[in-house]
Coordinates of C-alpha atoms in Angstrom, one line a residue:
M1206 CA 76.7 102.6 74.8
Q1207 CA 79.0 102.0 77.7
L1208 CA 82.5 102.5 76.6
T1209 CA 84.3 102.6 80.3
P1210 CA 82.8 102.5 83.7
K1211 CA 82.2 105.8 83.9
L1212 CA 82.1 106.8 79.9
S1213 CA 79.2 106.5 77.7
L1214 CA 78.1 107.2 74.3
N1215 CA 74.4 108.5 74.0
V1216 CA 73.7 107.9 70.2
A1217 CA 70.3 109.7 70.5
Q1218 CA 71.5 112.9 72.1
Q1219 CA 74.9 112.8 70.0
H1220 CA 77.7 113.5 73.1
L1221 CA 79.5 111.4 75.5
F1222 CA 78.4 111.5 79.4
D1223 CA 81.0 111.3 82.3
A1224 CA 78.9 109.5 85.4
E1225 CA 82.1 110.4 87.8
D1226 CA 81.1 114.2 87.2
S1227 CA 78.2 114.8 85.5
S1228 CA 79.5 116.0 82.2
R1229 CA 78.9 116.0 78.7
I1230 CA 81.3 115.9 75.3
E1231 CA 79.5 117.4 72.7
L1232 CA 79.7 115.1 69.1
S1233 CA 78.8 115.7 65.7
Y1234 CA 76.3 113.2 63.6
A1235 CA 79.8 112.1 61.9
E1236 CA 81.7 112.2 65.2
T1237 CA 78.8 110.2 66.5
A1238 CA 78.4 107.9 64.0
V1239 CA 82.2 106.5 63.5
L1240 CA 82.8 106.3 67.3
Q1241 CA 79.2 104.2 67.6
L1242 CA 80.4 101.9 64.7
M1243 CA 84.0 101.6 66.3
L1244 CA 82.6 100.5 69.3
K1245 CA 80.1 97.9 67.6
H1246 CA 83.5 96.2 67.1
Q1247 CA 85.6 97.4 69.4
G1248 CA 89.4 95.4 69.5
T1249 CA 88.6 94.9 65.3
L1250 CA 89.9 96.6 62.1
I1251 CA 87.1 98.9 60.5
T1252 CA 87.8 99.6 56.8
R1253 CA 88.2 103.6 55.9
E1254 CA 84.9 102.7 53.3
A1255 CA 82.7 101.1 55.8
L1256 CA 83.2 104.6 58.5
L1257 CA 82.4 106.9 55.7
E1258 CA 79.7 105.3 55.2
A1259 CA 78.7 105.1 58.8
G1260 CA 79.6 109.0 59.4
W1261 CA 78.5 110.3 55.5
H1262 CA 76.0 108.2 54.2
D1263 CA 74.9 109.2 50.8
R1264 CA 77.1 111.7 50.3
V1265 CA 80.6 111.9 48.5
V1266 CA 83.2 113.1 50.7
S1267 CA 87.2 113.2 50.7
P1268 CA 89.4 111.1 52.6
S1269 CA 90.8 113.6 54.8
S1270 CA 87.2 114.2 56.6
L1271 CA 87.6 111.4 58.0
Q1272 CA 91.0 111.8 59.5
Q1273 CA 89.9 115.2 60.5
C1274 CA 87.0 113.3 62.5
I1275 CA 89.2 110.5 64.1
S1276 CA 91.8 113.9 65.2
V1277 CA 88.4 115.2 66.4
L1278 CA 87.5 112.8 68.6
R1279 CA 91.1 111.4 70.3
K1280 CA 91.2 115.4 70.9
K1281 CA 87.4 114.7 72.9
L1282 CA 89.3 111.4 74.3
A1283 CA 92.4 112.7 75.7
N1284 CA 91.2 112.4 79.1
Y1285 CA 90.6 109.1 79.0
P1286 CA 93.7 106.9 78.0
D1287 CA 92.1 103.7 78.8
I1288 CA 90.1 104.4 74.8
E1289 CA 92.6 104.1 72.0
L1290 CA 91.6 104.9 68.3
K1291 CA 94.6 102.9 66.4
T1292 CA 94.9 103.7 62.8
I1293 CA 95.9 100.3 60.6
P1294 CA 97.8 101.8 57.5
R1295 CA 96.6 101.6 54.4
H1296 CA 93.7 99.7 55.5
G1297 CA 91.4 101.8 58.4
Y1298 CA 91.1 102.4 62.5
M1299 CA 90.5 100.0 65.7
L1300 CA 89.0 101.1 68.6
H1301 CA 91.2 99.8 71.9
L1302 CA 89.9 99.8 75.0
S1303 CA 92.8 98.9 78.4
P1304 CA 92.2 95.5 79.3
A1305 CA 92.0 96.4 82.8
E1306 CA 88.1 97.5 81.9
K1307 CA 87.0 94.0 80.4
P1308 CA 85.1 91.4 83.4
K1309 CA 87.7 89.2 85.2
K1310 CA 87.6 85.6 83.9
I1311 CA 86.7 82.6 86.0
T1312 CA 88.9 79.2 85.6
A1313 CA 86.8 76.1 84.8
K1314 CA 87.9 74.6 88.4
N1315 CA 86.8 77.5 91.1
R1316 CA 83.8 78.2 88.6
A1317 CA 80.7 75.6 90.6
V1318 CA 82.1 77.0 93.6
W1319 CA 81.6 80.4 92.5
L1320 CA 77.8 80.0 91.0
F1321 CA 77.0 78.0 94.1
I1322 CA 78.6 81.3 96.5
I1323 CA 77.0 83.8 94.1
A1324 CA 73.2 82.0 94.0
V1325 CA 73.2 81.9 97.8
F1326 CA 74.2 85.4 98.3
A1327 CA 71.7 86.2 95.6
S1328 CA 69.0 84.5 97.2
L1329 CA 69.9 86.0 100.9
L1330 CA 70.2 89.8 99.1
L1331 CA 66.5 88.9 97.6
M1332 CA 65.1 88.0 100.6
A1333 CA 66.5 91.1 102.8
Y1334 CA 65.5 93.1 99.7
G1335 CA 62.4 91.8 100.2
Y1336 CA 61.7 92.7 103.7
V1337 CA 63.2 95.8 104.0
S1338 CA 61.0 97.3 100.6
H1339 CA 58.1 96.3 102.0
N1340 CA 58.5 97.4 105.4
Q1341 CA 60.2 101.2 104.1
P1342 CA 58.9 104.2 102.1
P1343 CA 60.8 104.5 98.4
Y1344 CA 61.3 107.7 99.1
S1345 CA 63.0 109.8 102.7
E1346 CA 60.8 113.2 103.1
T1347 CA 62.3 116.4 104.7
Q1348 CA 60.9 119.8 104.7
F1349 CA 62.4 123.6 105.2
D1350 CA 61.8 127.0 104.2
S1351 CA 62.7 128.0 100.7
Q1352 CA 62.6 131.3 98.4
L1353 CA 61.5 131.5 94.8
S1354 CA 62.6 134.8 93.4
Q1355 CA 62.6 136.7 97.1
V1356 CA 59.2 135.3 98.2
K1357 CA 59.3 133.2 100.8
G1358 CA 57.7 129.5 101.0
E1359 CA 57.9 126.4 102.1
M1360 CA 59.0 123.2 100.6
T1361 CA 58.6 119.3 101.2
L1362 CA 61.5 117.6 99.6
F1363 CA 61.5 114.0 98.6
S1364 CA 64.4 111.6 97.7
P1365 CA 65.3 108.3 96.8
R1366 CA 65.9 106.1 99.9
H1367 CA 68.9 105.0 99.0
A1368 CA 70.8 107.5 97.7
E1369 CA 72.7 110.3 99.6
T1370 CA 70.5 112.8 101.9
V1371 CA 69.8 116.1 100.0
S1372 CA 70.3 119.2 102.2
A1373 CA 68.4 122.0 102.4
S1374 CA 71.0 124.0 100.7
I1375 CA 71.5 121.6 98.3
A1376 CA 67.7 121.5 97.5
K1377 CA 67.6 125.8 97.1
Q1378 CA 70.5 125.8 95.0
R1379 CA 68.8 123.0 92.7
L1380 CA 65.7 125.3 92.3
S1381 CA 67.7 128.3 91.7
N1382 CA 69.2 126.5 88.7
Q1383 CA 65.9 126.1 87.6
I1384 CA 64.4 129.1 88.5
G1385 CA 66.8 132.2 89.0
N1386 CA 66.3 135.0 91.8
E1387 CA 65.1 138.3 90.1
L1388 CA 66.5 141.2 92.2
D1389 CA 64.3 144.1 90.7
W1390 CA 61.1 142.0 89.8
Q1391 CA 58.2 141.5 92.3
A1392 CA 56.5 138.5 91.8
P1393 CA 52.4 138.2 91.5
F1394 CA 52.5 136.1 94.6
K1395 CA 53.8 136.7 98.9
T1396 CA 54.1 132.9 99.9
F1397 CA 54.2 129.4 98.3
N1398 CA 54.2 125.7 98.9
S1399 CA 56.4 123.3 96.8
F1400 CA 56.9 119.6 96.5
A1401 CA 60.2 118.9 94.9
L1402 CA 61.5 115.0 93.7
L1403 CA 65.1 115.1 93.3
N1404 CA 67.1 111.9 92.0
D1405 CA 70.5 111.2 90.3
K1406 CA 68.8 112.1 87.1
M1407 CA 66.2 114.4 87.5
D1408 CA 64.9 117.7 89.4
N1409 CA 61.3 118.4 89.5
F1410 CA 59.6 121.2 91.6
A1411 CA 55.8 121.3 91.7
I1412 CA 55.0 124.9 93.3
C1413 CA 51.9 126.1 94.7
P1414 CA 51.7 129.9 94.7
D1415 CA 49.9 131.9 97.5
Y1416 CA 49.1 128.5 99.5
Q1417 CA 47.3 129.2 102.5
D1418 CA 45.2 127.5 105.6
Q1419 CA 46.4 124.0 104.0
T1420 CA 45.0 124.5 100.9
C1421 CA 45.9 125.5 97.4
S1422 CA 44.1 127.7 95.0
G1423 CA 45.0 126.0 91.9
K1424 CA 45.9 129.3 90.3
Q1425 CA 49.2 129.4 88.1
L1426 CA 50.8 126.3 89.2
I1427 CA 54.5 126.0 88.5
N1428 CA 55.6 122.3 87.7
I1429 CA 59.0 122.4 86.3
S1430 CA 61.6 119.7 85.7
S1431 CA 65.0 119.4 84.0
E1432 CA 68.5 116.7 83.9
K1433 CA 70.2 117.0 87.2
G1434 CA 72.5 120.1 86.9
H1435 CA 71.2 121.2 83.3
G1436 CA 68.9 123.8 84.5
S1437 CA 68.1 126.8 82.2
K1438 CA 68.3 129.0 85.4
L1439 CA 64.7 130.9 83.7
A1440 CA 63.8 134.1 85.0
L1441 CA 60.6 133.7 86.9
S1442 CA 58.9 136.5 85.3
D1443 CA 60.0 135.0 81.9
F1444 CA 58.7 131.9 82.6
L1445 CA 55.6 132.8 83.8
T1446 CA 54.9 135.0 80.7
T1447 CA 55.9 132.2 78.2
K1448 CA 53.5 129.9 80.7
I1449 CA 50.5 132.1 80.0
R1450 CA 51.2 132.5 76.4
M1451 CA 51.6 128.9 75.9
E1452 CA 48.6 127.6 77.6
Q1453 CA 46.6 129.4 75.7
K1454 CA 45.9 126.7 73.7
T1455 CA 44.7 123.7 75.9
Y1456 CA 44.6 119.9 74.5
N1457 CA 43.7 117.7 78.0
K1458 CA 41.7 120.0 80.2
L1459 CA 38.0 119.3 80.7
D1460 CA 36.5 122.0 81.8
L1461 CA 32.0 121.1 82.0
P1462 CA 30.6 123.7 84.6
E1463 CA 27.1 123.0 83.3
L1464 CA 27.6 119.3 84.0
R1465 CA 29.2 119.8 87.6
K1466 CA 25.2 119.6 89.2
H1467 CA 24.8 116.3 87.4
Q1468 CA 23.7 113.6 89.9
G1469 CA 24.7 110.1 88.7
D1470 CA 25.5 107.2 89.4
L1471 CA 29.7 107.1 88.9
K1472 CA 32.3 109.4 89.6
E1473 CA 35.3 110.8 87.4
Q1474 CA 37.9 112.4 89.1
I1475 CA 39.6 114.7 86.7
Y1476 CA 43.1 116.0 87.3
H1477 CA 44.6 118.3 85.1
G1478 CA 48.2 120.0 84.8
D1479 CA 51.3 121.9 82.8
L1480 CA 54.4 120.1 83.2
Y1481 CA 57.3 122.5 81.8
F1482 CA 60.6 120.6 80.6
A1483 CA 63.8 123.5 80.7
I1484 CA 67.1 122.1 80.1
D1485 CA 69.9 124.1 79.3
D1486 CA 69.6 127.1 76.8
H1487 CA 66.9 125.4 75.0
R1488 CA 63.8 125.8 74.1
L1489 CA 60.7 125.1 76.7
V1490 CA 59.0 122.2 76.7
R1491 CA 55.2 122.0 78.1
S1492 CA 53.5 118.7 78.3
D1493 CA 49.6 119.6 79.2
I1494 CA 48.2 116.7 81.3
R1495 CA 45.4 114.9 82.0
I1496 CA 44.6 111.9 84.6
S1497 CA 40.9 110.9 84.8
M1498 CA 39.7 108.1 86.9
V1499 CA 36.2 106.4 87.7
D1500 CA 35.7 103.8 90.8
L1501 CA 34.1 100.9 89.8
A1502 CA 35.2 99.2 93.3
P1503 CA 36.1 100.6 96.6
D1504 CA 39.9 100.5 95.2
S1505 CA 39.9 99.9 91.6
G1506 CA 38.6 101.0 88.0
I1507 CA 38.8 102.4 84.8
F1508 CA 42.3 104.8 84.7
Y1509 CA 42.7 107.8 81.6
F1510 CA 45.9 109.4 81.0
A1511 CA 47.2 111.8 78.5
A1512 CA 50.0 114.2 77.8
C1513 CA 50.4 116.5 75.0
I1514 CA 54.0 117.9 74.3
T1515 CA 54.4 120.9 73.0
D1516 CA 57.4 123.6 72.7
E1517 CA 57.2 127.5 73.0
D1518 CA 58.7 128.1 69.7
C1519 CA 55.7 125.8 68.0
Y1520 CA 59.1 123.8 66.5
T1521 CA 58.2 120.6 68.3
T1522 CA 55.1 119.0 66.6
P1523 CA 52.5 118.4 69.5
I1524 CA 53.7 114.5 70.3
R1525 CA 49.9 112.7 71.9
Y1526 CA 50.4 110.0 74.4
E1527 CA 47.7 108.3 76.1
I1528 CA 47.5 105.7 78.6
R1529 CA 44.4 103.5 79.1
G1530 CA 43.7 101.0 81.4
Q1531 CA 42.4 99.2 85.3
F1532 CA 43.9 100.7 88.6
K1533 CA 44.5 99.2 91.6
R1534 CA 44.5 101.4 94.4
T1535 CA 46.8 100.9 97.7
T1536 CA 47.4 103.3 100.5
E1537 CA 51.1 103.3 101.5
K1538 CA 52.9 105.0 104.5
W1539 CA 55.8 107.4 103.7
H1540 CA 57.2 107.9 107.2
Q1541 CA 54.5 110.1 108.5
R1542 CA 52.4 110.9 105.0
K1543 CA 49.4 108.9 104.0
V1544 CA 50.4 108.0 100.0
E1545 CA 48.2 106.7 97.7
R1546 CA 49.8 104.3 95.0
F1547 CA 47.9 103.3 91.9
D1548 CA 49.5 100.5 90.2
I1549 CA 47.9 100.5 86.3
E1550 CA 47.2 97.5 84.0
V1551 CA 47.8 99.0 80.6
S1552 CA 45.8 97.8 78.5
K1553 CA 46.1 100.6 75.3
T1554 CA 48.7 102.9 74.8
T1555 CA 49.0 105.4 72.0
L1556 CA 52.3 107.3 70.5
S1557 CA 51.9 110.1 67.8
S1558 CA 55.1 110.3 65.6
P1559 CA 56.4 114.0 65.6
N1560 CA 57.6 115.2 62.4
A1561 CA 60.5 117.8 64.4
L1562 CA 61.7 117.4 67.5
S1563 CA 63.4 120.1 69.7
D1564 CA 66.6 119.0 71.9
T1565 CA 64.8 119.1 74.8
A1566 CA 61.1 117.5 73.3
Q1567 CA 64.1 114.5 71.9
I1568 CA 64.6 113.2 75.5
I1569 CA 61.0 113.3 76.7
Y1570 CA 59.9 111.7 73.2
L1571 CA 62.5 108.6 74.0
A1572 CA 61.6 108.0 77.5
L1573 CA 57.7 108.0 76.7
R1574 CA 58.5 105.7 73.0
K1575 CA 60.7 103.7 76.1
Q1576 CA 57.2 103.5 78.2
H1577 CA 55.2 102.8 75.0
L1578 CA 57.0 99.6 73.8
T1579 CA 57.9 97.8 76.9
Q1580 CA 55.5 98.5 79.9
T1581 CA 52.4 97.2 80.3
G1582 CA 52.1 97.8 84.1
L1583 CA 52.8 101.3 85.5
S1584 CA 52.3 103.2 89.3
F1585 CA 50.9 106.5 90.2
Y1586 CA 51.2 108.3 93.2
R1587 CA 48.9 110.8 95.1
V1588 CA 51.0 112.1 97.4
Y1589 CA 49.0 115.2 98.5
Q1590 CA 45.3 115.9 97.9
D1591 CA 43.5 118.9 99.1
D1592 CA 39.1 120.4 97.8
G1593 CA 40.4 121.3 94.3
T1594 CA 44.1 120.3 93.8
A1595 CA 46.7 117.3 93.7
V1596 CA 50.4 116.1 94.1
W1597 CA 51.2 113.3 91.6
Q1598 CA 54.4 111.4 90.8
L1599 CA 54.0 110.7 87.1
P1600 CA 56.6 107.4 85.9
L1601 CA 56.6 109.8 82.8
V1602 CA 60.6 111.3 82.3
N1603 CA 62.9 109.1 85.0
N1604 CA 59.6 110.4 87.3
N1605 CA 58.6 113.9 87.6
I1606 CA 56.0 115.4 90.4
M1607 CA 53.4 118.0 89.8
W1608 CA 50.8 119.8 91.3
M1609 CA 47.3 119.8 89.4
Q1610 CA 44.1 121.1 89.3
R1611 CA 41.2 118.4 90.4
Q1612 CA 37.5 118.1 89.4
T1613 CA 34.6 115.9 90.0
L1614 CA 32.2 114.6 87.5
K1615 CA 29.4 112.6 88.3
L1616 CA 28.1 110.3 85.3

């Protein structure tokens, strides 16, 4: 919910977000509910009774609780003079936003002229956008040397082509914000190759340890994502230990070696991997992911996606998310890279309702729920593939990238 052009209220996560410097102002449940109600009815008197009901539903509290809540909110909003919580003596409170934040009205005399100008401009803009979008890749790509806990490797960086180019030093800094450097610990691999997808909301890294001769072994793949600027700065040794422990329980991996020699008419391509979400100092959340495809024609067929989400302390009850549908495959050129795009016409989605959610799992669940309720079409991109692995860009939480193991079954 937007208060000003730069300040918004996130009700689900109970904080204010300043888009100008990407900072957060944490709120209590009562503060969030009171501010939400006042924002819905900005410029209107809200009685004490209504605010008490919103902030302390079915609880008996003294009027001083509301006074204290308003006082704390005013302190937290002190740096935003265009937001005012007014006291209406003996009645209640009112949220007042500076008139400068409201859109200016267009006079009736000039309305027709402005509408015509806007329509012409929008048409030209859409034509230009369609041409540019058709002829340019969605991401810019750069490659450079990188480092992960004293181990040297290479990184391929994707960043949205409309955004400001991310430098190598910034990309390395954003990687270290996920996994910190350990001077007195030797990593269990000697080199690595990696892909990164960095945008204004998320930092995503897909890492293959001991990548050699343009081939990934598929062992101990590292896929980690966080909100931009809110990585956990995990020690690599701690992360790998937790990763091994969590992956002892597998939800979506399909390993049927006795069927690999079977000769059938259909080929099922199966991809499996684990994507970890690490935000601030919250619980590490694992998403056990599987993609399955069966070609029924040269560039179309059946598509299946499944993700099972848990956290390291088993606090978050498993969230199961599945997508079924038909895919159409096309090939795109991202600069010099050949990328396969899979457009999915979704026929069925299922999303289980968890009994408990950690802070990080809440972000993932809300993104999946929005997708589950609103989207009938999704696009997946396969940006790299060798004999045993592949790198996918997934429309999961503000787009993620992950390195996955690959196998083929003949049906």
